[in-house]
Short mmCIF file of C-alpha atoms in Angstrom, two decimals:
data_model
loop_
_atom_site.label_atom_id
_atom_site.label_comp_id
_atom_site.label_asym_id
_atom_site.label_seq_id
_atom_site.Cartn_x
_atom_site.Cartn_y
_atom_site.Cartn_z
CA UNK A 770 112.84 59.78 57.18
CA UNK A 771 109.76 61.62 55.99
CA UNK A 772 109.42 63.92 53.01
CA UNK A 773 106.98 66.85 52.91
CA UNK A 774 106.12 68.82 49.82
CA UNK A 775 106.62 72.45 50.74
CA UNK A 776 105.60 74.16 47.51
CA UNK A 777 105.51 73.93 43.76
CA UNK A 778 108.31 75.12 41.52
CA UNK A 779 108.75 78.91 41.85
CA UNK A 780 105.78 79.11 44.20
CA UNK A 781 107.98 80.77 46.82
CA UNK A 782 109.33 84.11 45.68
CA UNK A 783 113.00 84.99 46.06
CA UNK A 784 113.51 85.95 49.71
CA UNK A 785 110.34 84.25 50.92
CA UNK A 786 110.22 82.08 54.04
CA UNK A 787 107.67 79.32 54.64
CA UNK A 788 107.34 77.84 58.11
CA UNK A 789 106.53 74.13 58.11
CA UNK A 790 105.20 72.90 61.46
CA UNK A 791 105.06 69.21 62.22
CA UNK A 792 103.69 68.73 65.72
CA UNK A 793 106.07 70.79 67.91
CA UNK A 794 108.81 71.06 65.30
CA UNK A 795 109.03 74.29 63.28
CA UNK A 796 111.23 74.32 60.21
CA UNK A 797 111.81 77.39 58.07
CA UNK A 798 112.24 76.87 54.35
CA UNK A 799 114.04 79.89 52.92
CA UNK A 800 114.38 80.73 49.28
CA UNK A 801 117.40 82.87 48.49
CA UNK A 802 118.08 83.34 44.79
CA UNK A 803 117.86 79.96 43.15
CA UNK A 804 118.67 78.09 46.36
CA UNK A 805 116.46 76.68 49.11
CA UNK A 806 117.61 76.27 52.70
CA UNK A 807 115.82 74.68 55.66
CA UNK A 808 116.57 75.30 59.33
CA UNK A 809 114.99 74.68 62.70
CA UNK A 810 113.14 77.90 63.42
CA UNK A 811 114.48 78.07 66.94
CA UNK A 812 117.28 80.33 68.10
CA UNK A 813 119.66 78.62 70.55
CA UNK A 814 119.94 81.90 72.46
CA UNK A 815 116.50 82.45 74.01
CA UNK A 816 114.33 80.37 71.71
CA UNK A 817 113.26 83.06 69.29
CA UNK A 818 111.85 82.33 65.82
CA UNK A 819 115.30 82.57 64.29
CA UNK A 820 114.26 82.53 60.63
CA UNK A 821 111.35 84.97 60.80
CA UNK A 822 113.42 88.14 60.72
CA UNK A 823 115.50 89.77 58.04
CA UNK A 824 118.51 88.42 56.22
CA UNK A 825 121.47 90.66 55.59
CA UNK A 826 125.00 90.25 54.24
CA UNK A 827 128.14 90.13 56.35
CA UNK A 828 129.39 93.64 57.11
CA UNK A 829 133.02 94.32 56.23
CA UNK A 830 135.30 97.03 57.55
CA UNK A 831 137.64 97.93 54.72
CA UNK A 832 141.24 98.72 55.63
CA UNK A 833 144.01 100.02 53.43
CA UNK A 834 147.47 98.47 53.36
CA UNK A 835 148.48 100.49 56.39
CA UNK A 836 145.55 99.34 58.49
CA UNK A 837 143.57 102.56 58.18
CA UNK A 838 139.81 102.29 57.95
CA UNK A 839 138.71 103.51 54.54
CA UNK A 840 135.09 102.40 54.43
CA UNK A 841 132.50 99.68 54.80
CA UNK A 842 131.00 97.09 52.47
CA UNK A 843 128.65 94.14 52.41
CA UNK A 844 129.79 90.64 51.43
CA UNK A 845 126.85 89.49 49.34
CA UNK A 846 128.34 85.98 49.24
CA UNK A 847 127.83 85.57 52.98
CA UNK A 848 124.19 86.17 53.81
CA UNK A 849 123.12 85.95 57.44
CA UNK A 850 119.90 84.75 58.98
CA UNK A 851 119.17 87.26 61.75
CA UNK A 852 117.00 86.25 64.68
CA UNK A 853 114.37 88.97 65.12
CA UNK A 854 114.36 88.78 68.91
CA UNK A 855 117.95 89.81 69.67
CA UNK A 856 119.89 89.92 66.42
CA UNK A 857 121.85 86.67 66.76
CA UNK A 858 123.28 86.04 63.29
CA UNK A 859 123.76 82.72 61.49
CA UNK A 860 125.36 81.97 58.12
CA UNK A 861 122.65 81.15 55.62
CA UNK A 862 124.73 78.47 53.92
CA UNK A 863 125.34 76.27 56.99
CA UNK A 864 123.42 77.73 59.97
CA UNK A 865 126.56 78.31 62.04
CA UNK A 866 126.47 81.30 64.35
CA UNK A 867 128.58 84.22 63.14
CA UNK A 868 130.07 85.01 66.56
CA UNK A 869 130.49 81.52 68.03
CA UNK A 870 130.80 78.45 65.76
CA UNK A 871 129.77 76.17 68.63
CA UNK A 872 126.23 77.51 68.21
CA UNK A 873 124.19 76.65 65.14
CA UNK A 874 120.72 76.30 63.73
CA UNK A 875 119.83 72.69 63.03
CA UNK A 876 119.87 72.19 59.28
CA UNK A 877 117.41 70.06 57.31
CA UNK A 878 117.62 68.75 53.79
CA UNK A 879 115.50 70.49 51.20
CA UNK A 880 115.51 69.43 47.56
CA UNK A 881 113.98 70.82 44.39
CA UNK A 882 112.69 68.32 41.89
CA UNK A 883 110.36 68.49 38.93
CA UNK A 884 107.24 68.45 41.00
CA UNK A 885 108.26 70.98 43.58
CA UNK A 886 110.32 71.61 46.70
CA UNK A 887 110.56 68.84 49.28
CA UNK A 888 111.66 68.93 52.92
CA UNK A 889 113.14 65.86 54.60
CA UNK A 890 112.67 65.48 58.34
CA UNK B 36 99.51 85.23 56.94
CA UNK B 37 99.02 82.31 54.56
CA UNK B 38 98.19 79.06 56.35
CA UNK B 39 97.90 75.74 54.55
CA UNK B 40 97.41 72.17 55.59
CA UNK B 41 99.66 69.53 54.10
CA UNK B 42 98.67 66.23 55.61
CA UNK B 43 97.06 65.69 58.98
CA UNK B 44 99.93 66.88 61.15
CA UNK B 45 101.61 69.46 58.92
CA UNK B 46 100.78 73.16 59.01
CA UNK B 47 102.47 75.77 56.87
CA UNK B 48 102.50 79.51 57.00
CA UNK B 49 104.39 82.17 55.09
CA UNK B 50 106.40 84.80 56.95
CA UNK B 51 105.53 88.35 56.08
CA UNK B 52 107.36 91.41 57.29
CA UNK B 53 104.47 93.54 56.04
CA UNK B 54 102.37 92.34 58.94
CA UNK B 55 103.27 92.42 62.62
CA UNK B 56 101.44 91.28 65.69
CA UNK B 57 103.16 90.95 69.05
CA UNK B 58 101.32 87.78 70.02
CA UNK B 59 102.52 86.03 66.87
CA UNK B 60 106.05 87.41 67.21
CA UNK B 61 106.24 86.02 70.75
CA UNK B 62 104.58 82.69 70.07
CA UNK B 63 107.76 80.89 71.09
CA UNK B 64 107.70 82.77 74.39
CA UNK B 65 104.14 81.57 74.94
CA UNK B 66 105.27 78.01 74.27
CA UNK B 67 107.97 78.42 76.92
CA UNK B 68 105.39 79.69 79.40
CA UNK B 69 103.23 76.61 78.90
CA UNK B 70 106.14 74.16 78.96
CA UNK B 71 107.49 75.61 82.21
CA UNK B 72 104.11 75.84 83.93
CA UNK B 73 104.31 79.53 84.66
CA UNK B 74 100.64 79.37 85.62
CA UNK B 75 101.76 77.92 88.95
CA UNK B 76 103.37 81.12 90.20
CA UNK B 77 103.39 84.90 89.87
CA UNK B 78 105.75 86.58 87.41
CA UNK B 79 106.54 90.25 87.90
CA UNK B 80 108.65 92.15 85.39
CA UNK B 81 110.21 95.15 87.14
CA UNK B 82 111.54 96.86 84.02
CA UNK B 83 109.57 97.15 80.81
CA UNK B 84 109.02 100.06 78.49
CA UNK B 85 106.72 101.82 76.15
CA UNK B 86 107.40 104.52 73.61
CA UNK B 87 105.72 107.48 75.17
CA UNK B 88 106.67 109.59 72.16
CA UNK B 89 103.98 107.65 70.25
CA UNK B 90 101.44 109.20 72.62
CA UNK B 91 103.07 112.59 72.59
CA UNK B 92 100.01 114.59 71.42
CA UNK B 93 98.12 113.18 74.42
CA UNK B 94 100.94 113.92 76.86
CA UNK B 95 101.36 117.46 75.58
CA UNK B 96 97.82 118.22 76.72
CA UNK B 97 98.93 117.54 80.30
CA UNK B 98 101.65 120.21 80.22
CA UNK B 99 100.42 123.07 82.41
CA UNK B 100 102.74 125.83 81.13
CA UNK B 101 101.06 127.17 77.96
CA UNK B 102 104.31 128.20 76.30
CA UNK B 103 105.98 124.88 77.03
CA UNK B 104 102.82 123.10 75.84
CA UNK B 105 102.95 124.92 72.51
CA UNK B 106 106.68 124.30 72.10
CA UNK B 107 106.39 120.62 73.05
CA UNK B 108 103.63 120.11 70.50
CA UNK B 109 105.83 121.69 67.85
CA UNK B 110 109.12 120.04 68.81
CA UNK B 111 108.04 116.54 69.77
CA UNK B 112 109.94 114.59 72.42
CA UNK B 113 112.79 113.02 70.50
CA UNK B 114 113.88 112.96 66.89
CA UNK B 115 116.71 110.46 66.62
CA UNK B 116 118.92 110.29 63.59
CA UNK B 117 122.53 109.80 62.65
CA UNK B 118 123.10 113.50 62.05
CA UNK B 119 122.58 114.38 65.70
CA UNK B 120 124.70 111.54 67.01
CA UNK B 121 121.67 109.93 68.55
CA UNK B 122 120.46 107.47 65.97
CA UNK B 123 118.08 104.55 66.37
CA UNK B 124 120.84 102.12 67.11
CA UNK B 125 118.79 100.01 69.54
CA UNK B 126 117.01 98.32 66.66
CA UNK B 127 120.34 97.21 65.17
CA UNK B 128 119.65 99.12 61.98
CA UNK B 129 116.54 97.14 61.10
CA UNK B 130 117.67 93.75 62.35
CA UNK B 131 115.32 93.74 65.37
CA UNK B 132 112.05 93.82 63.50
CA UNK B 133 109.71 94.56 66.42
CA UNK B 134 110.77 98.21 66.21
CA UNK B 135 109.34 98.70 62.75
CA UNK B 136 106.64 96.12 63.47
CA UNK B 137 105.39 98.27 66.29
CA UNK B 138 104.69 101.05 63.80
CA UNK B 139 102.35 98.88 61.73
CA UNK B 140 100.82 96.74 64.47
CA UNK B 141 97.07 97.15 64.69
CA UNK B 142 95.23 97.71 67.95
CA UNK B 143 91.58 98.40 68.71
CA UNK B 144 90.50 101.97 69.59
CA UNK B 145 90.11 100.99 73.24
CA UNK B 146 91.72 100.41 75.63
CA UNK B 147 94.71 102.68 75.12
CA UNK B 148 97.07 101.25 72.50
CA UNK B 149 99.88 100.98 75.04
CA UNK B 150 97.69 98.81 77.25
CA UNK B 151 96.82 96.51 74.35
CA UNK B 152 100.46 96.12 73.35
CA UNK B 153 101.51 95.55 76.97
CA UNK B 154 98.87 92.87 77.46
CA UNK B 155 99.96 91.10 74.29
CA UNK B 156 103.60 90.68 75.29
CA UNK B 157 102.84 90.10 78.97
CA UNK B 158 100.35 87.35 78.16
CA UNK B 159 102.74 85.72 75.71
CA UNK B 160 105.64 85.66 78.16
CA UNK B 161 103.54 84.58 81.11
CA UNK B 162 104.10 87.88 82.89
CA UNK B 163 101.35 88.86 85.30
CA UNK B 164 102.44 92.30 86.45
CA UNK B 165 104.87 94.68 84.77
CA UNK B 166 106.52 97.88 85.89
CA UNK B 167 106.42 100.28 82.97
CA UNK B 168 109.00 102.96 82.23
CA UNK B 169 109.32 105.48 79.41
CA UNK B 170 111.94 105.26 76.66
CA UNK B 171 113.04 108.64 75.22
CA UNK B 172 112.30 110.31 78.53
CA UNK B 173 115.07 108.29 80.18
CA UNK B 174 117.33 110.88 78.63
CA UNK B 175 115.17 113.87 79.49
CA UNK B 176 117.94 114.76 81.92
CA UNK B 177 120.05 115.77 78.93
CA UNK B 178 117.92 118.85 78.40
CA UNK B 179 119.81 121.83 79.78
CA UNK B 180 116.54 123.51 80.78
CA UNK B 181 115.29 122.42 84.21
CA UNK B 182 111.89 123.98 83.50
CA UNK B 183 111.51 121.70 80.48
CA UNK B 184 112.47 118.65 82.52
CA UNK B 185 110.03 119.57 85.25
CA UNK B 186 107.18 120.39 82.90
CA UNK B 187 107.52 117.29 80.75
CA UNK B 188 108.05 114.98 83.71
CA UNK B 189 104.92 116.28 85.44
CA UNK B 190 102.87 115.96 82.25
CA UNK B 191 104.13 112.45 81.54
CA UNK B 192 103.49 111.26 85.08
CA UNK B 193 99.99 112.77 85.04
CA UNK B 194 99.19 111.18 81.69
CA UNK B 195 100.64 107.82 82.72
CA UNK B 196 98.61 107.68 85.93
CA UNK B 197 95.36 108.75 84.30
CA UNK B 198 95.49 107.02 80.92
CA UNK B 199 97.43 103.82 81.65
CA UNK B 200 97.90 102.88 85.30
CA UNK B 201 94.36 103.69 86.35
CA UNK B 202 92.98 101.60 83.49
CA UNK B 203 95.04 98.40 83.86
CA UNK B 204 95.92 97.11 87.35
CA UNK B 205 98.50 94.69 85.91
CA UNK B 206 100.62 97.65 84.83
CA UNK B 207 102.58 99.55 87.48
CA UNK B 208 105.25 102.21 87.41
CA UNK B 209 107.97 103.80 89.48
CA UNK B 210 107.43 107.36 88.40
CA UNK B 211 110.09 109.52 86.78
CA UNK B 212 111.70 112.03 89.14
CA UNK B 213 112.96 115.32 87.65
CA UNK B 214 116.20 114.87 89.53
CA UNK B 215 117.81 118.17 88.57
CA UNK B 216 115.36 119.91 90.89
CA UNK B 217 115.05 118.43 94.41
CA UNK B 218 111.98 120.50 95.21
CA UNK B 219 110.25 119.27 92.05
CA UNK B 220 111.07 115.70 93.09
CA UNK B 221 109.48 116.27 96.49
CA UNK B 222 106.41 117.82 94.88
CA UNK B 223 106.19 114.80 92.54
CA UNK B 224 106.21 112.34 95.43
CA UNK B 225 103.70 114.36 97.43
CA UNK B 226 101.29 114.52 94.50
CA UNK B 227 101.60 111.08 92.90
CA UNK B 228 102.40 108.70 95.78
CA UNK B 229 99.35 106.61 96.54
CA UNK B 230 97.80 106.87 93.09
CA UNK B 231 96.80 103.53 91.55
CA UNK B 232 99.73 101.69 90.08
CA UNK B 233 102.45 103.92 91.56
CA UNK B 234 104.80 101.52 93.34
CA UNK B 235 107.86 103.73 93.78
CA UNK B 236 109.91 106.45 92.12
CA UNK B 237 112.78 106.36 89.69
CA UNK B 238 115.90 108.38 88.95
CA UNK B 239 117.52 107.98 85.57
CA UNK B 240 121.18 107.69 86.40
CA UNK B 241 122.11 109.89 83.47
CA UNK B 242 121.48 113.03 85.47
CA UNK B 243 124.75 114.76 86.12
CA UNK B 244 123.79 115.29 89.74
CA UNK B 245 125.32 113.98 92.94
CA UNK B 246 122.95 111.97 95.09
CA UNK B 247 124.51 113.15 98.35
CA UNK B 248 123.48 116.82 98.10
CA UNK B 249 121.50 117.95 101.14
CA UNK B 250 118.68 119.07 98.88
CA UNK B 251 117.73 115.45 98.27
CA UNK B 252 117.66 114.37 101.90
CA UNK B 253 113.99 115.22 102.39
CA UNK B 254 113.13 113.25 99.24
CA UNK B 255 114.85 110.12 100.53
CA UNK B 256 113.20 110.53 103.93
CA UNK B 257 109.77 110.85 102.34
CA UNK B 258 110.26 107.66 100.34
CA UNK B 259 111.61 105.79 103.35
CA UNK B 260 108.66 106.86 105.50
CA UNK B 261 106.18 105.84 102.82
CA UNK B 262 107.89 102.49 102.23
CA UNK B 263 108.31 103.33 98.55
CA UNK B 264 111.42 102.00 96.78
CA UNK B 265 113.79 104.34 94.96
CA UNK B 266 115.07 102.97 91.66
CA UNK B 267 118.09 104.06 89.70
CA UNK B 268 117.42 103.22 86.07
CA UNK B 269 120.49 103.37 83.92
CA UNK B 270 120.67 104.74 80.41
CA UNK B 271 123.39 105.82 78.03
CA UNK B 272 123.27 109.58 77.83
CA UNK B 273 125.13 112.29 79.64
CA UNK B 274 128.53 110.76 80.32
CA UNK B 275 131.15 112.72 78.35
CA UNK B 276 133.52 109.75 78.12
CA UNK B 277 130.96 107.79 76.14
CA UNK B 278 131.29 110.33 73.34
CA UNK B 279 134.63 108.74 72.54
CA UNK B 280 132.80 105.71 71.18
CA UNK B 281 131.88 105.56 67.51
CA UNK B 282 129.66 102.51 67.94
CA UNK B 283 126.59 101.92 70.08
CA UNK B 284 128.21 98.61 71.05
CA UNK B 285 130.60 100.46 73.36
CA UNK B 286 128.12 103.06 74.52
CA UNK B 287 125.68 100.40 75.60
CA UNK B 288 128.13 97.87 77.03
CA UNK B 289 129.86 100.40 79.28
CA UNK B 290 127.34 103.21 79.64
CA UNK B 291 124.56 101.26 81.30
CA UNK B 292 126.98 99.87 83.88
CA UNK B 293 129.02 103.00 84.36
CA UNK B 294 126.09 105.25 85.21
CA UNK B 295 124.79 102.93 87.91
CA UNK B 296 128.29 102.31 89.25
CA UNK B 297 128.74 106.05 89.59
CA UNK B 298 125.45 106.49 91.43
CA UNK B 299 125.93 103.40 93.59
CA UNK B 300 129.41 104.49 94.68
CA UNK B 301 128.26 107.97 95.57
CA UNK B 302 125.29 106.52 97.41
CA UNK B 303 127.57 104.29 99.47
CA UNK B 304 130.51 106.54 100.25
CA UNK B 305 128.16 109.20 101.54
CA UNK B 306 126.58 106.79 103.95
CA UNK B 307 123.05 106.78 102.54
CA UNK B 308 122.34 103.18 103.65
CA UNK B 309 123.15 104.24 107.22
CA UNK B 310 121.15 107.46 106.97
CA UNK B 311 118.10 105.75 105.42
CA UNK B 312 118.33 102.14 106.54
CA UNK B 313 114.76 101.30 105.58
CA UNK B 314 114.83 102.94 102.15
CA UNK B 315 114.79 100.19 99.54
CA UNK B 316 116.97 100.93 96.51
CA UNK B 317 116.69 99.06 93.22
CA UNK B 318 119.38 99.21 90.52
CA UNK B 319 117.91 98.70 87.08
CA UNK B 320 119.18 97.69 83.63
CA UNK B 321 122.87 97.33 84.16
CA UNK B 322 122.95 93.55 84.07
CA UNK B 323 124.80 91.83 86.92
CA UNK B 324 128.50 91.58 86.00
CA UNK B 325 129.28 95.06 87.35
CA UNK B 326 128.20 94.18 90.88
CA UNK B 327 131.03 91.77 91.85
CA UNK B 328 133.54 94.19 90.35
CA UNK B 329 132.21 97.10 92.38
CA UNK B 330 131.91 95.07 95.57
CA UNK B 331 135.54 94.02 95.38
CA UNK B 332 136.79 97.43 94.34
CA UNK B 333 134.94 99.39 97.02
CA UNK B 334 135.77 96.95 99.81
CA UNK B 335 139.44 97.28 98.93
CA UNK B 336 139.25 101.06 99.11
CA UNK B 337 137.26 100.95 102.32
CA UNK B 338 139.91 99.01 104.22
CA UNK B 339 142.44 101.78 103.52
CA UNK B 340 140.30 104.90 103.39
CA UNK B 341 137.60 104.42 106.01
CA UNK B 342 138.47 107.92 107.32
CA UNK B 343 136.83 109.38 104.21
CA UNK B 344 133.61 107.47 104.74
CA UNK B 345 132.98 107.62 108.51
CA UNK B 346 129.25 107.08 108.10
CA UNK B 347 129.85 103.55 106.85
CA UNK B 348 129.86 100.97 109.64
CA UNK B 349 130.41 97.99 107.39
CA UNK B 350 132.11 97.14 104.13
CA UNK B 351 130.39 98.56 101.03
CA UNK B 352 129.66 95.07 99.72
CA UNK B 353 127.61 94.31 102.82
CA UNK B 354 125.28 97.22 102.06
CA UNK B 355 125.17 96.25 98.41
CA UNK B 356 124.10 92.77 99.43
CA UNK B 357 121.01 94.28 101.05
CA UNK B 358 119.99 96.30 97.98
CA UNK B 359 117.89 95.06 95.08
CA UNK B 360 118.85 94.48 91.47
CA UNK B 361 116.98 93.87 88.25
CA UNK B 362 118.28 90.97 86.20
CA UNK B 363 118.37 92.24 82.63
CA UNK B 364 120.47 92.22 80.51
CA UNK B 365 121.87 89.17 82.24
CA UNK B 366 125.33 88.24 81.00
CA UNK B 367 124.99 84.58 80.04
CA UNK B 368 127.66 83.85 77.42
CA UNK B 369 130.11 81.13 78.47
CA UNK B 370 130.11 82.24 82.10
CA UNK B 371 127.89 79.90 84.06
CA UNK B 372 130.34 79.75 86.98
CA UNK B 373 130.68 83.55 87.10
CA UNK B 374 126.94 83.96 86.99
CA UNK B 375 126.43 81.54 89.84
CA UNK B 376 129.07 83.36 91.88
CA UNK B 377 127.32 86.66 91.19
CA UNK B 378 124.00 85.22 92.32
CA UNK B 379 125.65 84.10 95.56
CA UNK B 380 127.37 87.45 96.11
CA UNK B 381 124.12 89.43 95.89
CA UNK B 382 121.92 86.92 97.72
CA UNK B 383 119.92 86.63 94.53
CA UNK B 384 117.26 84.45 96.08
CA UNK B 385 115.99 87.45 98.05
CA UNK B 386 117.55 90.48 96.30
CA UNK B 387 117.26 89.82 92.57
CA UNK B 388 114.18 90.82 90.56
CA UNK B 389 113.43 89.55 87.07
CA UNK B 390 113.21 92.17 84.33
CA UNK B 391 112.60 91.83 80.61
CA UNK B 392 113.23 95.38 79.36
CA UNK B 393 110.75 94.50 76.61
CA UNK B 394 110.33 95.72 73.92
CA UNK B 395 113.92 96.89 73.82
CA UNK B 396 116.49 95.05 71.72
CA UNK B 397 118.25 93.13 74.50
CA UNK B 398 115.15 91.87 76.27
CA UNK B 399 115.26 88.80 78.50
CA UNK B 400 112.47 86.24 78.77
CA UNK B 401 111.48 84.66 82.12
CA UNK B 402 113.23 81.48 80.92
CA UNK B 403 116.59 83.22 81.35
CA UNK B 404 115.95 82.83 85.09
CA UNK B 405 113.80 79.72 85.07
CA UNK B 406 116.32 77.64 83.12
CA UNK B 407 119.31 78.38 85.35
CA UNK B 408 120.51 74.99 86.59
CA UNK B 409 121.95 76.25 89.89
CA UNK B 410 118.64 77.66 91.19
CA UNK B 411 116.08 75.59 93.02
CA UNK B 412 112.40 75.99 92.21
CA UNK B 413 111.73 78.37 95.11
CA UNK B 414 114.67 80.62 94.18
CA UNK B 415 113.39 80.79 90.60
CA UNK B 416 109.93 81.77 91.77
CA UNK B 417 111.33 84.37 94.16
CA UNK B 418 113.38 86.04 91.45
CA UNK B 419 110.65 85.85 88.84
CA UNK B 420 107.99 87.39 91.04
CA UNK B 421 108.07 86.67 94.76
CA UNK B 422 110.77 89.20 95.58
CA UNK B 423 109.00 91.97 93.68
CA UNK B 424 105.68 91.07 95.30
CA UNK B 425 107.30 91.43 98.71
CA UNK B 426 109.30 94.59 98.05
CA UNK B 427 106.47 96.47 96.35
CA UNK B 428 103.72 94.94 98.49
CA UNK B 429 101.89 93.88 95.33
CA UNK B 430 98.49 92.30 95.26
CA UNK B 431 98.94 89.28 92.97
CA UNK B 432 96.98 89.70 89.75
CA UNK B 433 97.44 86.81 87.35
CA UNK B 434 97.11 86.97 83.59
CA UNK B 435 93.82 85.60 82.22
CA UNK B 436 95.69 82.98 80.20
CA UNK B 437 97.47 81.62 83.26
CA UNK B 438 94.26 81.56 85.28
CA UNK B 439 92.58 79.63 82.46
CA UNK B 440 95.42 77.12 82.30
CA UNK B 441 95.32 76.70 86.06
CA UNK B 442 91.56 76.12 85.98
CA UNK B 443 91.99 73.62 83.17
CA UNK B 444 94.57 71.71 85.19
CA UNK B 445 92.28 71.59 88.20
CA UNK B 446 89.44 70.15 86.11
CA UNK B 447 91.58 67.24 84.93
#
């Protein structure tokens, strides 16, 4: 196990992504709100830089009690990492693909301590 | 782009959506090209695109009709938006960032911006030669005014030949045919065939026209005699049934297949393969899953209704097996066995041509072909470039990056 200091406290702004490359391994450290996440920056679909696109919430179709569509909403508690090449979507909290749970981004441990944010590989 | 060193083997950079450069965006594609040794063989992409509307002021100058030229300059080519039912849904409402990135990407004043952008993605993917098609003009057939179709098609083709194809021999095109007007198609072939970079002609299969009309016969004969392939490039517009969809998901999934199925069926049941046996036809951007369906369906009809199609001497699937198909968007989700069967049904090793459709949202990299476990190395190379080289009689022109890698390997 190796630990790499990614940044100092609050050095990465909310929403920022820092790519950490170690030899041929690219890991994206994502800050979302007060949380940090780290994933292999490699989409299992065609190998795109999965974490270098936008992040958006889960879209919800809202139905009334009779099953009629009454509108749309975003679920801000379920943010998706969206691969910029083709739009494959992954849950930010665990890296699992939204459409097929067998597919996922490899997750890495990232911790925030007094001296900064550290990535374990 | 902020780059920092953190130890000897650690490099960091910050992602910024305020900056966009195709080479950087496709760095992973470039890594695939190196890892798979694409420098060892030719890669030809038979279906890529530009956004000709970005060069519209230039193209307008090639319109010969002064009234149409004025109107085109005022109107523009396409103004998508939700209010007209023709929104920018390809970019997945901002999720595919190369669409907005393209608008801020910097390019030098020369060569033409389209050439610079083409070179960037081609070099990254390991593509040596690419066949370039327009984007909004694929739906030019939806204009009810044949004079507009003819005028814009002629201007676009003239501009494309002079400003792009003549300047970059790695870029080719099968030129747009104004298919509503058979005489205009014939005039287009007579004028543009033989110009640098023109490797065939293309019909967008959104025209609501029947391919069997006698008016087109001379066109097909001309292409057959010249050895120039005729491509049917699918798109989404024109089919009334697609208006029942409220989501682009359905329009795209069915529309791109439906339009080519319609044209293919009409082509077959009117005996065109028998009437023009040496005319090479290429079916573009419908993926592959529709082909087994259509083969089975048409063969079944043929056994019972051969009296309606007396020009056919063989089952429809046998003619289809002699046609050519572009690969993208290749259906690859949980269907390896189906995909292998499809490859066998169409004799993919000789009939399938790799296509990326870049920069569109559902683009396929060369690795989609190269990584297929059921293909041997020669079949991969045929599909990725050899078949196109043979069909279009292409002189192989390799990308500078691949030539450099090859030279480096030889020095070792």
